[in-house]
């Protein structure tokens, strides 16, 4: 239906008695509500929008404080659903002011004649699901109640200001304002002594302007926040040119990006760049004045690695010191308690310079908490500040507040949403809640929402929901409800995603930590906009996976299950590999496969620095073998780990697991010697096994020369390398040495049988395939030899072997033989620790700095090695282990 026709089409809304009957009711006439109304009408639904405010605009209707602007460039902060609308509006600035944004919403409302279906000045007081009519019944505070088939919350994420939580506010005789509810006719601050409490985005945007108007401003800061200059002005040329050259491509790239803004994925990691290169990147980002740029484009590990992130914090501290003249004030303004980006950074105009003004005072509440507000001002532990005006820029009960605080919502069997969410929000896709049929949330908790360009996320949600409603109607279904299984799976996926980022290290409104008593947990989805979109599409592609659909004249449909079981980064890696359309390795021949592996490894991030890397030759079973040695930066001598790389006894060399060897060396604080053992088909069974044993013996005998600790060594390996490592332990026991203190086996090959369940479940699709394992075995070992314990160690004598740590991965053909081996070792009386890595594939744990969710497993492996060597299991506490400090410990 063309847009013009939509605008002209009359609403099908009818009033029956005092109840307004509609297909869909929407709460909120902001960014999401307006598009919902338009799209639902276009799909032929009757709709009413309920809006508390007097006009459209949502958050932009309420947040009118001085300096309010968007912090995503307006070129990106726009509707894209109608190319004609996109062309019809041109923003005047890179970051539009609140009045201009509000004008934009008015323009959109007029263009599609939206206001006629919006009930302004109206609040929903209660929403109850009625099972018999399969409709939501809404009670309002103004006019008719509403009966609707579907109920959609387009209430925004930051719409419920949180109370001040400071004693004495009511006693204050002056004026009190909240940035989130700023008076529409403005506030005259001339001649007024003003206090601002709060230094989040609202405080940081308003403080410079308030300081220009008021004779004196006192800022009460509890937590300093990172702020960077917006450099507002005309939209930047590079962006504008790309946009105007190919608007469709620009918008599409944004839709599939991580943050909803068309930036590529950065690939260079911080330790690959020199100090000068990092500084250059940082200065460019600082000059760009773009939050998404600085949050994503510095280096690949900035948001996922504590050390990579800390580099940015230091550079920003320098900037603050360069601007703020008073050293103590500069120090107080410099954030030290959270990683950059873990709390939302702010875009500012003259924020830090404002503290050089003689009429501005900063009060550091970490040193002098607020005791109370009195009739004349604010009293801290150390002083009393008399003011005429207090501005609370203290933030919002974010994400859940916007849904729960609005009104009671009662779903199936009288369940209240507040009770269901008592321990934190539970949703499927951030869009729906089990037990609440036909209830939808736009940018709800569990969706990318506030960690993305909201414009892009809102459009995706609205499109997905309205398309589903239309498809439901088409198929004769009247209800749609998430299942408990799907919802629990989403919670697990959310938790997996959150381990990828550093958000867990900050107390923020993202986690609910800003509201005393609120259950804490990361609420937005951290997996990224593009991946989220592909998951939503997958739900539809797999027959509405995780939803129960019912209707009066159709059979119930329920494809129950979890949409994502893989770890999020593993899913991304597999997606990228699928896009590369790689050849089947076994089709390349052994040399071709080796060349392929060499090329493939060039694309992975460089391994992290260790104290020293050396190489040399050692004595194998039948001549010299190359080795690579990784030495920790700490003073030695260190215990030695003899490492065997993966590659099915056919591929790889002493360099091919370089990042993993470096990681083991750094985390364990031990020397790692990676052995270049001989490969099939040139050297078939038992060459690799015998080389493994000989190399271990040689290394143990030459430990002192290698700078290692004399005495028992440790062995480790991945895949076929783990097979060699454990075979070496059996041979060392049977051949009187060398002494081995422990074995680390990562996804080991332990047996030649292919009939275990994991070979069937994971035959294809997870990089190591069943066909590839067949090929490796065929090249390495004749069928007659395969039952030899030097090929299939599971068939050997397992008694009196060194203690073992066995790691297996859920989506690996080798999973079950690894688990069986660990169990058999334990039965034989060997001390064994097992780690079954959920959601991982065969190569996950060695893909250091690509599969970040493998970190906890890598930590455990290193700890196990240290335990085997008789060292304390933990090397040292890293900043990552530190818990964020409690922000709400004391009022103020
Ligand atoms: O709120 P905030 P906001 N005593 O929660 C402090 C979006 N936004 O309105 O950090 C003393 O960030 C609190 O201290 P602490 C944007 O996404 C966008 O500024 O809890 N202080 C903090 O300093 C943003 O992130 C724009 O220790 C108290 C401040 O108040 C989100 O909205 C503009 C306190 C609250 O900061 C929220 O921003 C504005 C107490 N009792 C907002 N309670 C754009 O540019 C709280 N604080 C688009």
mmCIF file of C-alpha atoms in Angstrom, residues 131-438:
data_model
loop_
_atom_site.group_PDB
_atom_site.id
_atom_site.type_symbol
_atom_site.label_atom_id
_atom_site.label_comp_id
_atom_site.label_asym_id
_atom_site.label_seq_id
_atom_site.Cartn_x
_atom_site.Cartn_y
_atom_site.Cartn_z
ATOM 1 C CA UNK A 131 -8.168 -15.664 28.346
ATOM 2 C CA UNK A 132 -11.761 -16.169 27.250
ATOM 3 C CA UNK A 133 -11.807 -13.380 24.690
ATOM 4 C CA UNK A 134 -8.067 -13.639 24.009
ATOM 5 C CA UNK A 135 -7.759 -9.908 24.290
ATOM 6 C CA UNK A 136 -6.025 -7.358 26.461
ATOM 7 C CA UNK A 137 -8.319 -5.135 28.511
ATOM 8 C CA UNK A 138 -6.836 -1.723 29.286
ATOM 9 C CA UNK A 139 -8.080 0.740 31.862
ATOM 10 C CA UNK A 140 -7.155 4.360 31.184
ATOM 11 C CA UNK A 141 -7.236 7.482 33.313
ATOM 12 C CA UNK A 142 -8.868 9.539 30.617
ATOM 13 C CA UNK A 143 -11.774 8.375 28.493
ATOM 14 C CA UNK A 144 -12.799 4.973 27.226
ATOM 15 C CA UNK A 145 -11.129 1.793 28.298
ATOM 16 C CA UNK A 146 -9.632 -0.281 25.513
ATOM 17 C CA UNK A 147 -9.981 -3.860 24.362
ATOM 18 C CA UNK A 148 -7.253 -5.024 21.996
ATOM 19 C CA UNK A 149 -5.981 -8.279 20.533
ATOM 20 C CA UNK A 150 -2.351 -7.183 20.792
ATOM 21 C CA UNK A 151 -0.712 -4.839 23.245
ATOM 22 C CA UNK A 152 2.608 -3.181 22.426
ATOM 23 C CA UNK A 153 4.778 -1.246 24.830
ATOM 24 C CA UNK A 154 6.654 1.452 22.950
ATOM 25 C CA UNK A 155 7.514 3.171 26.199
ATOM 26 C CA UNK A 156 11.217 3.772 25.592
ATOM 27 C CA UNK A 157 14.060 2.679 27.825
ATOM 28 C CA UNK A 158 14.710 5.899 29.724
ATOM 29 C CA UNK A 159 11.321 7.379 30.467
ATOM 30 C CA UNK A 160 10.837 6.883 34.184
ATOM 31 C CA UNK A 161 13.012 9.347 36.144
ATOM 32 C CA UNK A 162 14.277 7.794 39.335
ATOM 33 C CA UNK A 163 13.563 9.504 42.663
ATOM 34 C CA UNK A 164 16.367 11.607 44.189
ATOM 35 C CA UNK A 165 17.009 9.148 47.069
ATOM 36 C CA UNK A 166 18.419 11.935 49.215
ATOM 37 C CA UNK A 167 16.903 12.941 52.528
ATOM 38 C CA UNK A 168 15.292 16.336 52.852
ATOM 39 C CA UNK A 169 14.310 17.172 49.261
ATOM 40 C CA UNK A 170 10.860 18.176 50.490
ATOM 41 C CA UNK A 171 12.393 20.632 52.989
ATOM 42 C CA UNK A 172 14.180 22.608 50.290
ATOM 43 C CA UNK A 173 12.648 26.054 49.881
ATOM 44 C CA UNK A 174 14.101 26.793 46.472
ATOM 45 C CA UNK A 175 13.148 25.387 43.085
ATOM 46 C CA UNK A 176 13.711 21.758 42.120
ATOM 47 C CA UNK A 177 13.944 20.526 38.539
ATOM 48 C CA UNK A 178 14.546 17.148 36.950
ATOM 49 C CA UNK A 179 16.341 17.106 33.603
ATOM 50 C CA UNK A 180 13.964 14.352 32.498
ATOM 51 C CA UNK A 181 10.892 16.506 33.233
ATOM 52 C CA UNK A 182 12.112 19.984 32.350
ATOM 53 C CA UNK A 183 9.438 22.735 32.272
ATOM 54 C CA UNK A 184 8.171 23.443 28.769
ATOM 55 C CA UNK A 185 8.481 27.183 29.071
ATOM 56 C CA UNK A 186 12.108 26.960 30.208
ATOM 57 C CA UNK A 187 13.758 28.029 33.448
ATOM 58 C CA UNK A 188 15.400 31.387 33.997
ATOM 59 C CA UNK A 189 18.570 30.779 36.013
ATOM 60 C CA UNK A 190 19.905 34.334 35.863
ATOM 61 C CA UNK A 191 20.826 35.511 39.354
ATOM 62 C CA UNK A 192 20.282 32.008 40.801
ATOM 63 C CA UNK A 193 22.790 29.898 42.713
ATOM 64 C CA UNK A 194 22.362 26.483 41.173
ATOM 65 C CA UNK A 195 23.295 22.954 42.225
ATOM 66 C CA UNK A 196 23.389 20.099 39.705
ATOM 67 C CA UNK A 197 23.410 16.588 41.123
ATOM 68 C CA UNK A 198 24.538 13.958 38.629
ATOM 69 C CA UNK A 199 27.137 13.796 35.910
ATOM 70 C CA UNK A 200 25.689 11.371 33.373
ATOM 71 C CA UNK A 201 24.809 12.490 29.833
ATOM 72 C CA UNK A 202 22.057 14.845 31.054
ATOM 73 C CA UNK A 203 24.321 16.525 33.600
ATOM 74 C CA UNK A 204 27.265 16.742 31.229
ATOM 75 C CA UNK A 205 25.153 18.297 28.462
ATOM 76 C CA UNK A 206 23.454 20.815 30.718
ATOM 77 C CA UNK A 207 26.265 21.866 33.092
ATOM 78 C CA UNK A 208 28.178 24.081 30.592
ATOM 79 C CA UNK A 209 24.995 25.982 29.680
ATOM 80 C CA UNK A 210 23.791 26.325 33.245
ATOM 81 C CA UNK A 211 27.253 27.661 34.181
ATOM 82 C CA UNK A 212 26.839 30.386 31.537
ATOM 83 C CA UNK A 213 23.513 31.510 32.976
ATOM 84 C CA UNK A 214 23.891 31.136 36.740
ATOM 85 C CA UNK A 215 26.143 33.363 38.843
ATOM 86 C CA UNK A 216 27.310 30.255 40.656
ATOM 87 C CA UNK A 217 27.030 26.565 39.882
ATOM 88 C CA UNK A 218 27.995 23.731 42.233
ATOM 89 C CA UNK A 219 28.218 20.300 40.619
ATOM 90 C CA UNK A 220 27.778 17.292 42.921
ATOM 91 C CA UNK A 221 29.532 14.385 41.294
ATOM 92 C CA UNK A 222 29.351 10.833 42.611
ATOM 93 C CA UNK A 223 30.937 8.961 39.686
ATOM 94 C CA UNK A 224 33.021 10.758 37.068
ATOM 95 C CA UNK A 225 32.034 9.766 33.561
ATOM 96 C CA UNK A 226 34.048 9.645 30.357
ATOM 97 C CA UNK A 227 33.073 12.518 28.065
ATOM 98 C CA UNK A 228 34.422 13.418 24.653
ATOM 99 C CA UNK A 229 33.908 16.525 22.597
ATOM 100 C CA UNK A 230 30.957 16.367 20.204
ATOM 101 C CA UNK A 231 32.522 18.890 17.772
ATOM 102 C CA UNK A 232 29.041 19.769 16.706
ATOM 103 C CA UNK A 233 28.430 21.668 13.492
ATOM 104 C CA UNK A 234 27.541 20.607 9.996
ATOM 105 C CA UNK A 235 27.361 16.854 9.386
ATOM 106 C CA UNK A 236 30.885 15.646 8.538
ATOM 107 C CA UNK A 237 31.719 15.449 4.837
ATOM 108 C CA UNK A 238 32.913 11.842 4.721
ATOM 109 C CA UNK A 239 29.680 10.619 6.271
ATOM 110 C CA UNK A 240 27.505 12.863 4.152
ATOM 111 C CA UNK A 241 29.244 11.827 0.968
ATOM 112 C CA UNK A 242 28.827 8.123 1.672
ATOM 113 C CA UNK A 243 25.213 8.686 2.655
ATOM 114 C CA UNK A 244 24.347 10.747 -0.372
ATOM 115 C CA UNK A 245 26.218 8.517 -2.800
ATOM 116 C CA UNK A 246 24.283 5.412 -1.885
ATOM 117 C CA UNK A 247 21.651 5.890 0.767
ATOM 118 C CA UNK A 248 20.310 2.360 0.492
ATOM 119 C CA UNK A 249 23.757 0.786 0.985
ATOM 120 C CA UNK A 250 24.465 3.134 3.889
ATOM 121 C CA UNK A 251 21.250 2.173 5.654
ATOM 122 C CA UNK A 252 21.721 -1.517 4.947
ATOM 123 C CA UNK A 253 25.247 -1.504 6.360
ATOM 124 C CA UNK A 254 23.883 0.131 9.513
ATOM 125 C CA UNK A 255 21.215 -2.564 9.856
ATOM 126 C CA UNK A 256 23.807 -5.340 9.839
ATOM 127 C CA UNK A 257 26.480 -3.563 11.860
ATOM 128 C CA UNK A 258 27.146 -4.173 15.536
ATOM 129 C CA UNK A 259 25.926 -0.813 16.842
ATOM 130 C CA UNK A 260 23.465 0.265 14.154
ATOM 131 C CA UNK A 261 25.835 2.777 12.591
ATOM 132 C CA UNK A 262 27.685 1.864 9.389
ATOM 133 C CA UNK A 263 31.174 1.267 10.697
ATOM 134 C CA UNK A 264 33.222 -1.775 9.745
ATOM 135 C CA UNK A 265 34.415 -4.293 12.295
ATOM 136 C CA UNK A 266 37.877 -3.205 13.488
ATOM 137 C CA UNK A 267 40.400 -6.048 13.226
ATOM 138 C CA UNK A 268 43.745 -4.728 14.569
ATOM 139 C CA UNK A 269 44.265 -5.618 18.207
ATOM 140 C CA UNK A 270 45.882 -3.193 20.644
ATOM 141 C CA UNK A 271 49.092 -5.146 21.153
ATOM 142 C CA UNK A 272 49.717 -5.251 17.417
ATOM 143 C CA UNK A 273 49.858 -1.446 17.329
ATOM 144 C CA UNK A 274 52.729 0.687 18.542
ATOM 145 C CA UNK A 275 52.151 3.445 21.094
ATOM 146 C CA UNK A 276 52.373 5.980 18.269
ATOM 147 C CA UNK A 277 49.842 4.109 16.144
ATOM 148 C CA UNK A 278 47.427 3.829 19.033
ATOM 149 C CA UNK A 279 47.784 7.496 19.828
ATOM 150 C CA UNK A 280 47.162 8.411 16.209
ATOM 151 C CA UNK A 281 43.962 6.369 16.162
ATOM 152 C CA UNK A 282 42.848 7.862 19.435
ATOM 153 C CA UNK A 283 43.491 11.454 18.313
ATOM 154 C CA UNK A 284 41.521 10.801 15.142
ATOM 155 C CA UNK A 285 38.601 9.446 17.172
ATOM 156 C CA UNK A 286 38.809 12.362 19.620
ATOM 157 C CA UNK A 287 38.688 14.799 16.718
ATOM 158 C CA UNK A 288 35.803 12.940 15.075
ATOM 159 C CA UNK A 289 33.471 13.625 18.006
ATOM 160 C CA UNK A 290 31.500 10.457 17.434
ATOM 161 C CA UNK A 291 30.561 8.065 20.214
ATOM 162 C CA UNK A 292 30.209 5.003 18.009
ATOM 163 C CA UNK A 293 33.530 5.744 16.320
ATOM 164 C CA UNK A 294 35.469 5.929 19.561
ATOM 165 C CA UNK A 295 33.589 2.964 21.039
ATOM 166 C CA UNK A 296 34.289 0.643 18.106
ATOM 167 C CA UNK A 297 37.057 1.860 15.842
ATOM 168 C CA UNK A 298 40.176 2.181 17.993
ATOM 169 C CA UNK A 299 41.246 -1.463 18.238
ATOM 170 C CA UNK A 300 39.456 -4.772 18.086
ATOM 171 C CA UNK A 301 39.905 -5.672 21.748
ATOM 172 C CA UNK A 302 38.846 -2.344 23.235
ATOM 173 C CA UNK A 303 35.420 -3.501 24.400
ATOM 174 C CA UNK A 304 36.313 -7.055 25.340
ATOM 175 C CA UNK A 305 39.736 -6.988 26.940
ATOM 176 C CA UNK A 306 40.513 -5.245 30.204
ATOM 177 C CA UNK A 307 44.065 -4.265 29.257
ATOM 178 C CA UNK A 308 43.150 -3.167 25.725
ATOM 179 C CA UNK A 309 40.431 -1.023 27.228
ATOM 180 C CA UNK A 310 42.605 0.484 29.970
ATOM 181 C CA UNK A 311 44.812 2.061 27.282
ATOM 182 C CA UNK A 312 41.895 4.274 26.246
ATOM 183 C CA UNK A 313 41.122 5.336 29.791
ATOM 184 C CA UNK A 314 44.690 6.559 30.202
ATOM 185 C CA UNK A 315 44.550 8.583 26.983
ATOM 186 C CA UNK A 316 41.318 10.241 28.072
ATOM 187 C CA UNK A 317 42.752 11.054 31.490
ATOM 188 C CA UNK A 318 45.537 12.921 29.663
ATOM 189 C CA UNK A 319 42.927 14.934 27.756
ATOM 190 C CA UNK A 320 41.141 15.862 30.963
ATOM 191 C CA UNK A 321 44.399 16.972 32.599
ATOM 192 C CA UNK A 322 45.245 19.048 29.520
ATOM 193 C CA UNK A 323 41.990 21.018 29.792
ATOM 194 C CA UNK A 324 41.249 21.279 33.503
ATOM 195 C CA UNK A 325 43.714 23.689 35.116
ATOM 196 C CA UNK A 326 43.267 22.636 38.747
ATOM 197 C CA UNK A 327 45.004 19.302 39.327
ATOM 198 C CA UNK A 328 42.671 18.138 42.089
ATOM 199 C CA UNK A 329 39.588 18.916 40.014
ATOM 200 C CA UNK A 330 41.096 17.152 36.998
ATOM 201 C CA UNK A 331 41.786 14.074 39.109
ATOM 202 C CA UNK A 332 38.248 14.090 40.509
ATOM 203 C CA UNK A 333 36.813 14.304 36.979
ATOM 204 C CA UNK A 334 38.905 11.371 35.711
ATOM 205 C CA UNK A 335 37.023 8.061 35.776
ATOM 206 C CA UNK A 336 38.955 5.185 37.316
ATOM 207 C CA UNK A 337 36.231 2.867 38.517
ATOM 208 C CA UNK A 338 34.921 1.481 35.240
ATOM 209 C CA UNK A 339 36.224 0.486 31.804
ATOM 210 C CA UNK A 340 35.639 2.977 29.011
ATOM 211 C CA UNK A 341 32.288 2.168 27.399
ATOM 212 C CA UNK A 342 31.057 -0.071 30.205
ATOM 213 C CA UNK A 343 29.088 2.922 31.438
ATOM 214 C CA UNK A 344 27.600 5.034 28.684
ATOM 215 C CA UNK A 345 30.204 7.703 27.780
ATOM 216 C CA UNK A 346 28.921 11.185 27.014
ATOM 217 C CA UNK A 347 29.341 13.653 24.194
ATOM 218 C CA UNK A 348 29.976 17.137 25.462
ATOM 219 C CA UNK A 349 30.459 20.712 24.441
ATOM 220 C CA UNK A 350 32.944 22.512 26.722
ATOM 221 C CA UNK A 351 32.231 20.207 29.661
ATOM 222 C CA UNK A 352 35.714 19.903 31.146
ATOM 223 C CA UNK A 353 36.589 23.541 30.348
ATOM 224 C CA UNK A 354 33.557 24.603 32.372
ATOM 225 C CA UNK A 355 35.443 23.646 35.537
ATOM 226 C CA UNK A 356 38.011 26.381 34.786
ATOM 227 C CA UNK A 357 35.302 29.010 35.243
ATOM 228 C CA UNK A 358 35.509 30.948 38.493
ATOM 229 C CA UNK A 359 31.755 30.481 39.080
ATOM 230 C CA UNK A 360 31.854 26.665 39.010
ATOM 231 C CA UNK A 361 32.697 24.363 41.945
ATOM 232 C CA UNK A 362 32.985 20.597 41.796
ATOM 233 C CA UNK A 363 32.057 18.619 44.905
ATOM 234 C CA UNK A 364 33.452 15.103 44.874
ATOM 235 C CA UNK A 365 30.850 12.971 46.628
ATOM 236 C CA UNK A 366 33.249 10.076 46.880
ATOM 237 C CA UNK A 367 35.170 12.174 49.397
ATOM 238 C CA UNK A 368 32.255 13.990 50.982
ATOM 239 C CA UNK A 369 28.898 12.246 50.510
ATOM 240 C CA UNK A 370 25.699 14.253 50.677
ATOM 241 C CA UNK A 371 24.214 14.036 54.167
ATOM 242 C CA UNK A 372 20.949 15.794 53.447
ATOM 243 C CA UNK A 373 19.127 18.496 51.569
ATOM 244 C CA UNK A 374 17.970 21.282 53.844
ATOM 245 C CA UNK A 375 15.738 24.311 53.440
ATOM 246 C CA UNK A 376 18.628 26.355 52.079
ATOM 247 C CA UNK A 377 20.752 23.892 50.163
ATOM 248 C CA UNK A 378 22.873 20.767 50.298
ATOM 249 C CA UNK A 379 24.948 19.519 53.222
ATOM 250 C CA UNK A 380 27.841 17.117 52.708
ATOM 251 C CA UNK A 381 30.235 15.541 55.191
ATOM 252 C CA UNK A 382 32.481 18.562 54.831
ATOM 253 C CA UNK A 383 30.441 21.610 53.850
ATOM 254 C CA UNK A 384 27.099 23.217 53.468
ATOM 255 C CA UNK A 385 26.236 24.774 50.089
ATOM 256 C CA UNK A 386 23.375 27.285 49.926
ATOM 257 C CA UNK A 387 21.552 27.338 46.590
ATOM 258 C CA UNK A 388 18.366 28.683 45.024
ATOM 259 C CA UNK A 389 17.842 25.875 42.533
ATOM 260 C CA UNK A 390 18.595 22.161 42.564
ATOM 261 C CA UNK A 391 18.710 20.333 39.258
ATOM 262 C CA UNK A 392 18.488 16.573 39.529
ATOM 263 C CA UNK A 393 20.280 14.979 36.612
ATOM 264 C CA UNK A 394 20.108 11.701 38.467
ATOM 265 C CA UNK A 395 18.872 9.447 35.691
ATOM 266 C CA UNK A 396 16.168 6.888 35.204
ATOM 267 C CA UNK A 397 14.813 3.562 36.358
ATOM 268 C CA UNK A 398 15.955 2.291 32.990
ATOM 269 C CA UNK A 399 14.507 -0.379 30.748
ATOM 270 C CA UNK A 400 12.246 -2.179 33.207
ATOM 271 C CA UNK A 401 11.000 0.982 34.894
ATOM 272 C CA UNK A 402 9.625 2.125 31.566
ATOM 273 C CA UNK A 403 7.480 -1.004 31.404
ATOM 274 C CA UNK A 404 6.721 -1.973 34.998
ATOM 275 C CA UNK A 405 6.391 1.446 36.562
ATOM 276 C CA UNK A 406 3.860 2.491 33.942
ATOM 277 C CA UNK A 407 1.042 0.274 35.223
ATOM 278 C CA UNK A 408 0.313 -3.241 36.449
ATOM 279 C CA UNK A 409 0.340 -5.780 33.628
ATOM 280 C CA UNK A 410 -1.417 -9.066 34.315
ATOM 281 C CA UNK A 411 -0.977 -11.981 31.957
ATOM 282 C CA UNK A 412 -2.283 -15.522 31.744
ATOM 283 C CA UNK A 413 -3.641 -17.036 34.982
ATOM 284 C CA UNK A 414 -3.468 -13.699 36.748
ATOM 285 C CA UNK A 415 0.345 -13.576 36.678
ATOM 286 C CA UNK A 416 1.669 -10.097 37.224
ATOM 287 C CA UNK A 417 4.659 -8.913 35.234
ATOM 288 C CA UNK A 418 6.153 -7.308 38.343
ATOM 289 C CA UNK A 419 6.166 -10.702 40.062
ATOM 290 C CA UNK A 420 7.493 -12.544 37.053
ATOM 291 C CA UNK A 421 10.303 -9.990 36.788
ATOM 292 C CA UNK A 422 10.932 -9.786 40.537
ATOM 293 C CA UNK A 423 14.373 -11.316 40.051
ATOM 294 C CA UNK A 424 15.126 -9.310 36.918
ATOM 295 C CA UNK A 425 13.521 -9.091 33.492
ATOM 296 C CA UNK A 426 13.006 -12.312 31.572
ATOM 297 C CA UNK A 427 12.112 -12.101 27.925
ATOM 298 C CA UNK A 428 12.376 -13.945 24.674
ATOM 299 C CA UNK A 429 14.350 -11.769 22.225
ATOM 300 C CA UNK A 430 13.604 -8.743 24.395
ATOM 301 C CA UNK A 431 10.278 -8.630 22.582
ATOM 302 C CA UNK A 432 7.939 -10.986 24.411
ATOM 303 C CA UNK A 433 7.445 -12.657 27.800
ATOM 304 C CA UNK A 434 6.252 -16.222 28.474
ATOM 305 C CA UNK A 435 2.833 -16.146 30.126
ATOM 306 C CA UNK A 436 1.896 -12.837 28.479
ATOM 307 C CA UNK A 437 0.352 -13.702 25.111
ATOM 308 C CA UNK A 438 0.180 -10.997 22.454
#
